[in-house]
């Protein structure tokens, strides 16, 4: 719930590395502050004009407020999982809706052994998270667990409504009320042929992909060519738009908005908007 980090054994940092350690700490603190600020735009309890320094204080207070039913939103709004080189997405504003999994296809083997091991964990886990939110959002009372306000912890096994109900499963309304129920889009930096081979050797991945529990897309490692899995085969995707709005910072793009935002390209060359600084 908090954007805080505690550094232990600081005294064990060698003097020869103290300057580097101090620089890293400054970077971490700045990242935590910006992360808190970006998260705060989703909280109705925070004002839209919240400053960076105020954001840390706000998430701290939410985390310690026993009356707060939404101390944080966990994986709410998750929509995409990208498996590939960070350089392919660097500079994109993804609205905190994308799982980023590092993978370098140039370091892999012919049969994609490294990618296979990554996907064996990534696709079931991320699909599971996405589907848990999906079903809990489309039917909060049935597949979710309703409102958390009347919940009581029962035998450290689960929760129930008040003093008499079945154990409630799924996610609460307070965790899913800002989530759009869509199937996870999995984008993998590989070729259609390589991914078909992975599916052939891994029934669990094939079941999730072919049965439509996730949407599967490949991004060619050597180009921007995209293929979409449809009816058990990959089809070339025709890009509708080749340019994105460019902004100087993510803050310039999301300031003043609480809902989901589209993609933008973060470019330091763009002049910042003084109205939001």
Tab-separated table of C-alpha atoms in Angstrom:
chain	number	residue	atom	x	y	z
A	1	UNK	CA	0.000	0.000	0.000
A	2	UNK	CA	2.937	2.324	0.591
A	3	UNK	CA	5.550	3.542	-1.847
A	4	UNK	CA	8.296	3.143	0.727
A	5	UNK	CA	11.545	1.207	0.859
A	6	UNK	CA	13.726	0.556	3.892
A	7	UNK	CA	17.436	0.098	3.285
A	8	UNK	CA	19.096	-2.272	5.755
A	9	UNK	CA	22.779	-2.694	6.647
A	10	UNK	CA	23.649	0.700	5.214
A	11	UNK	CA	26.866	0.657	7.241
A	12	UNK	CA	28.109	-2.314	5.210
A	13	UNK	CA	28.317	-0.324	1.970
A	14	UNK	CA	32.070	-0.003	1.126
A	15	UNK	CA	33.354	3.552	1.072
A	16	UNK	CA	34.517	2.970	-2.507
A	17	UNK	CA	30.862	2.472	-3.544
A	18	UNK	CA	29.221	5.094	-1.327
A	19	UNK	CA	28.730	7.660	-4.103
A	20	UNK	CA	27.115	5.077	-6.389
A	21	UNK	CA	24.905	3.871	-3.555
A	22	UNK	CA	23.784	7.418	-2.746
A	23	UNK	CA	22.942	8.013	-6.414
A	24	UNK	CA	20.899	4.812	-6.582
A	25	UNK	CA	19.026	5.773	-3.420
A	26	UNK	CA	18.125	9.178	-4.875
A	27	UNK	CA	16.828	7.459	-8.027
A	28	UNK	CA	14.775	4.962	-6.002
A	29	UNK	CA	13.223	7.706	-3.873
A	30	UNK	CA	12.302	9.695	-6.984
A	31	UNK	CA	10.740	6.602	-8.606
A	32	UNK	CA	8.703	5.862	-5.473
A	33	UNK	CA	7.436	9.435	-5.344
A	34	UNK	CA	6.410	9.417	-8.999
A	35	UNK	CA	4.824	5.971	-8.610
A	36	UNK	CA	2.752	7.179	-5.654
A	37	UNK	CA	1.654	10.246	-7.599
A	38	UNK	CA	0.600	8.211	-10.607
A	39	UNK	CA	-1.351	5.782	-8.409
A	40	UNK	CA	-3.113	8.634	-6.616
A	41	UNK	CA	-4.939	9.728	-9.750
A	42	UNK	CA	-7.119	6.609	-9.362
A	43	UNK	CA	-8.102	7.472	-5.778
A	44	UNK	CA	-11.228	9.563	-5.349
A	45	UNK	CA	-9.855	10.654	-1.972
A	46	UNK	CA	-6.940	12.483	-3.597
A	47	UNK	CA	-7.292	15.855	-5.253
A	48	UNK	CA	-6.499	16.139	-8.937
A	49	UNK	CA	-3.946	18.886	-8.298
A	50	UNK	CA	-1.944	16.730	-5.880
A	51	UNK	CA	1.765	17.583	-5.855
A	52	UNK	CA	4.507	14.932	-5.957
A	53	UNK	CA	5.502	15.402	-2.318
A	54	UNK	CA	1.877	15.163	-1.218
A	55	UNK	CA	1.393	11.829	-2.983
A	56	UNK	CA	3.684	9.878	-0.634
A	57	UNK	CA	1.863	11.311	2.378
A	58	UNK	CA	-1.505	10.444	0.852
A	59	UNK	CA	-0.710	6.752	0.181
A	60	UNK	CA	0.803	6.472	3.681
A	61	UNK	CA	-2.414	7.749	5.232
A	62	UNK	CA	-4.577	5.437	3.120
A	63	UNK	CA	-2.506	2.418	4.149
A	64	UNK	CA	-2.959	3.149	7.853
A	65	UNK	CA	-6.620	4.203	7.721
A	66	UNK	CA	-8.688	1.330	9.148
A	67	UNK	CA	-11.833	2.777	7.560
A	68	UNK	CA	-10.276	2.756	4.089
A	69	UNK	CA	-11.790	-0.040	1.975
A	70	UNK	CA	-9.507	0.715	-0.978
A	71	UNK	CA	-5.999	1.172	0.449
A	72	UNK	CA	-4.668	0.160	-2.981
A	73	UNK	CA	-6.089	-1.376	-6.138
A	74	UNK	CA	-3.703	-4.329	-6.558
A	75	UNK	CA	-3.774	-5.457	-10.227
A	76	UNK	CA	-7.011	-3.667	-11.115
A	77	UNK	CA	-7.140	-2.358	-14.719
A	78	UNK	CA	-4.578	-4.976	-15.912
A	79	UNK	CA	-5.017	-5.448	-19.652
A	80	UNK	CA	-1.708	-6.348	-21.316
A	81	UNK	CA	1.337	-8.543	-20.755
A	82	UNK	CA	4.427	-7.740	-22.814
A	83	UNK	CA	7.208	-10.336	-23.016
A	84	UNK	CA	10.254	-8.953	-24.770
A	85	UNK	CA	13.096	-6.489	-24.677
A	86	UNK	CA	12.484	-3.389	-22.595
A	87	UNK	CA	13.828	-1.316	-25.482
A	88	UNK	CA	10.696	-2.197	-27.501
A	89	UNK	CA	8.414	-0.452	-24.977
A	90	UNK	CA	10.734	2.160	-23.448
A	91	UNK	CA	9.168	5.600	-23.642
A	92	UNK	CA	5.599	4.291	-23.946
A	93	UNK	CA	3.045	5.410	-21.406
A	94	UNK	CA	1.165	2.198	-20.618
A	95	UNK	CA	-1.163	3.564	-17.921
A	96	UNK	CA	-0.024	0.998	-15.325
A	97	UNK	CA	-2.043	-1.631	-17.202
A	98	UNK	CA	0.785	-3.787	-18.547
A	99	UNK	CA	2.846	-6.578	-17.015
A	100	UNK	CA	6.410	-6.128	-18.308
A	101	UNK	CA	8.463	-9.312	-18.586
A	102	UNK	CA	12.053	-9.053	-19.840
A	103	UNK	CA	13.090	-11.417	-22.623
A	104	UNK	CA	15.790	-11.038	-25.275
A	105	UNK	CA	15.102	-13.236	-28.326
A	106	UNK	CA	18.662	-12.748	-29.574
A	107	UNK	CA	19.926	-14.690	-26.543
A	108	UNK	CA	17.567	-17.629	-26.963
A	109	UNK	CA	18.068	-21.028	-28.590
A	110	UNK	CA	16.559	-22.306	-31.836
A	111	UNK	CA	13.667	-24.036	-30.070
A	112	UNK	CA	13.015	-21.016	-27.809
A	113	UNK	CA	13.940	-22.826	-24.592
A	114	UNK	CA	14.299	-19.606	-22.591
A	115	UNK	CA	11.030	-18.173	-23.867
A	116	UNK	CA	9.273	-21.458	-23.147
A	117	UNK	CA	10.318	-21.379	-19.489
A	118	UNK	CA	9.209	-17.756	-19.203
A	119	UNK	CA	5.804	-18.368	-20.787
A	120	UNK	CA	5.172	-21.496	-18.714
A	121	UNK	CA	5.011	-19.175	-15.705
A	122	UNK	CA	3.918	-15.875	-17.198
A	123	UNK	CA	0.863	-16.900	-19.234
A	124	UNK	CA	-0.900	-19.004	-16.543
A	125	UNK	CA	-0.113	-16.508	-13.778
A	126	UNK	CA	-1.017	-13.312	-15.646
A	127	UNK	CA	-4.045	-14.965	-17.261
A	128	UNK	CA	-5.163	-16.128	-13.830
A	129	UNK	CA	-4.881	-12.613	-12.413
A	130	UNK	CA	-6.719	-11.136	-15.368
A	131	UNK	CA	-9.534	-13.705	-15.334
A	132	UNK	CA	-9.963	-13.342	-11.572
A	133	UNK	CA	-10.611	-9.643	-12.096
A	134	UNK	CA	-12.667	-10.313	-15.217
A	135	UNK	CA	-15.178	-12.656	-13.586
A	136	UNK	CA	-15.245	-10.782	-10.278
A	137	UNK	CA	-16.137	-7.623	-12.198
A	138	UNK	CA	-18.843	-9.062	-14.475
A	139	UNK	CA	-20.554	-10.786	-11.511
A	140	UNK	CA	-19.446	-9.293	-8.211
A	141	UNK	CA	-21.997	-11.224	-6.150
A	142	UNK	CA	-21.570	-14.580	-7.905
A	143	UNK	CA	-17.976	-14.914	-9.049
A	144	UNK	CA	-16.666	-12.154	-6.792
A	145	UNK	CA	-17.299	-11.840	-3.065
A	146	UNK	CA	-19.549	-8.786	-2.973
A	147	UNK	CA	-18.707	-5.876	-0.732
A	148	UNK	CA	-15.890	-6.352	1.773
A	149	UNK	CA	-17.672	-4.185	4.360
A	150	UNK	CA	-19.611	-7.045	6.063
A	151	UNK	CA	-16.808	-9.627	5.689
A	152	UNK	CA	-15.485	-11.565	8.651
A	153	UNK	CA	-12.350	-13.705	8.498
A	154	UNK	CA	-13.361	-17.315	9.122
A	155	UNK	CA	-10.932	-19.886	10.574
A	156	UNK	CA	-8.113	-18.153	8.681
A	157	UNK	CA	-9.454	-19.947	5.591
A	158	UNK	CA	-11.516	-17.253	3.918
A	159	UNK	CA	-14.211	-14.666	4.519
A	160	UNK	CA	-17.947	-14.801	5.010
A	161	UNK	CA	-20.739	-12.221	5.135
A	162	UNK	CA	-21.430	-11.307	8.721
A	163	UNK	CA	-21.844	-14.308	10.982
A	164	UNK	CA	-23.676	-16.686	8.647
A	165	UNK	CA	-22.921	-17.339	4.994
A	166	UNK	CA	-20.946	-19.622	2.726
A	167	UNK	CA	-17.301	-18.777	2.268
A	168	UNK	CA	-17.028	-16.005	-0.294
A	169	UNK	CA	-14.700	-16.465	-3.266
A	170	UNK	CA	-13.331	-14.052	-5.823
A	171	UNK	CA	-12.530	-10.360	-5.420
A	172	UNK	CA	-14.533	-7.700	-3.637
A	173	UNK	CA	-16.405	-4.867	-5.311
A	174	UNK	CA	-13.909	-2.414	-3.820
A	175	UNK	CA	-11.079	-4.101	-5.748
A	176	UNK	CA	-12.821	-4.280	-9.114
A	177	UNK	CA	-14.954	-1.151	-9.408
A	178	UNK	CA	-12.425	0.578	-11.691
A	179	UNK	CA	-11.572	-2.563	-13.690
A	180	UNK	CA	-12.695	-3.088	-17.279
A	181	UNK	CA	-13.505	-6.799	-17.825
A	182	UNK	CA	-11.389	-7.623	-20.873
A	183	UNK	CA	-9.304	-10.670	-21.753
A	184	UNK	CA	-5.561	-10.205	-21.274
A	185	UNK	CA	-3.618	-9.240	-24.411
A	186	UNK	CA	-0.301	-11.136	-24.383
A	187	UNK	CA	2.323	-9.630	-26.687
A	188	UNK	CA	5.417	-11.814	-27.184
A	189	UNK	CA	8.526	-10.741	-29.047
A	190	UNK	CA	8.974	-13.807	-31.213
A	191	UNK	CA	7.844	-15.266	-34.531
A	192	UNK	CA	4.497	-17.012	-35.141
A	193	UNK	CA	6.361	-20.227	-36.042
A	194	UNK	CA	8.319	-20.201	-32.785
A	195	UNK	CA	5.199	-19.610	-30.718
A	196	UNK	CA	3.245	-22.349	-32.480
A	197	UNK	CA	6.078	-24.709	-31.554
A	198	UNK	CA	5.846	-23.637	-27.911
A	199	UNK	CA	2.089	-24.242	-27.899
A	200	UNK	CA	2.587	-27.666	-29.445
A	201	UNK	CA	4.917	-28.662	-26.625
A	202	UNK	CA	2.878	-27.041	-23.823
A	203	UNK	CA	-0.804	-28.048	-23.598
A	204	UNK	CA	-1.547	-25.564	-20.786
A	205	UNK	CA	-0.376	-22.603	-22.882
A	206	UNK	CA	-2.191	-23.931	-25.951
A	207	UNK	CA	-5.428	-24.343	-24.016
A	208	UNK	CA	-5.385	-20.764	-22.726
A	209	UNK	CA	-4.433	-19.299	-26.112
A	210	UNK	CA	-6.546	-21.372	-28.512
A	211	UNK	CA	-9.657	-21.277	-26.321
A	212	UNK	CA	-9.567	-17.492	-26.117
A	213	UNK	CA	-8.877	-17.075	-22.412
A	214	UNK	CA	-6.099	-14.721	-23.481
A	215	UNK	CA	-5.533	-12.780	-26.683
A	216	UNK	CA	-2.188	-13.737	-28.223
A	217	UNK	CA	-0.009	-11.511	-30.413
A	218	UNK	CA	3.557	-11.909	-31.668
A	219	UNK	CA	5.888	-8.992	-32.326
A	220	UNK	CA	8.613	-9.805	-34.837
A	221	UNK	CA	12.092	-9.477	-33.239
A	222	UNK	CA	13.503	-7.839	-36.380
A	223	UNK	CA	10.664	-5.462	-37.265
A	224	UNK	CA	7.365	-3.971	-36.133
A	225	UNK	CA	5.368	-6.746	-37.834
A	226	UNK	CA	2.516	-8.077	-35.695
A	227	UNK	CA	0.565	-11.340	-35.982
A	228	UNK	CA	-2.605	-12.185	-34.066
A	229	UNK	CA	-3.614	-15.741	-33.120
A	230	UNK	CA	-7.024	-16.415	-34.643
A	231	UNK	CA	-8.672	-19.810	-35.107
A	232	UNK	CA	-5.454	-21.650	-34.208
A	233	UNK	CA	-3.326	-19.764	-36.732
A	234	UNK	CA	-1.527	-16.435	-36.818
A	235	UNK	CA	-2.874	-13.658	-39.043
A	236	UNK	CA	-0.947	-10.534	-40.038
A	237	UNK	CA	-2.298	-7.487	-38.226
A	238	UNK	CA	-2.791	-4.280	-40.191
A	239	UNK	CA	-1.706	-1.345	-38.058
A	240	UNK	CA	-4.390	1.340	-37.991
A	241	UNK	CA	-2.243	4.163	-36.632
A	242	UNK	CA	1.517	4.550	-36.880
A	243	UNK	CA	1.992	7.578	-34.635
A	244	UNK	CA	1.127	8.321	-31.021
A	245	UNK	CA	0.591	11.572	-29.129
A	246	UNK	CA	3.950	12.820	-27.825
A	247	UNK	CA	4.362	14.418	-24.415
A	248	UNK	CA	7.322	15.533	-22.356
A	249	UNK	CA	6.470	13.317	-19.369
A	250	UNK	CA	3.882	10.840	-18.145
A	251	UNK	CA	2.706	13.486	-15.682
A	252	UNK	CA	1.826	15.768	-18.573
A	253	UNK	CA	-0.326	12.979	-20.073
A	254	UNK	CA	-2.241	11.747	-17.019
A	255	UNK	CA	-2.618	14.971	-14.997
A	256	UNK	CA	-6.316	15.741	-14.539
A	257	UNK	CA	-7.644	12.274	-15.528
A	258	UNK	CA	-8.891	9.448	-13.320
A	259	UNK	CA	-10.053	6.957	-15.929
A	260	UNK	CA	-8.099	4.791	-18.353
A	261	UNK	CA	-5.857	6.598	-20.818
A	262	UNK	CA	-4.588	5.643	-24.253
A	263	UNK	CA	-0.960	5.149	-25.195
A	264	UNK	CA	1.396	8.069	-25.588
A	265	UNK	CA	5.077	8.481	-26.429
A	266	UNK	CA	7.183	10.090	-23.725
A	267	UNK	CA	9.728	12.300	-25.450
A	268	UNK	CA	12.065	14.684	-23.587
A	269	UNK	CA	12.312	16.719	-26.795
A	270	UNK	CA	8.689	17.827	-26.394
A	271	UNK	CA	8.207	21.092	-24.512
A	272	UNK	CA	6.550	20.517	-21.127
A	273	UNK	CA	3.182	22.057	-20.391
A	274	UNK	CA	3.802	24.704	-17.684
A	275	UNK	CA	0.195	24.407	-16.533
A	276	UNK	CA	0.793	20.996	-14.983
A	277	UNK	CA	4.245	21.559	-13.477
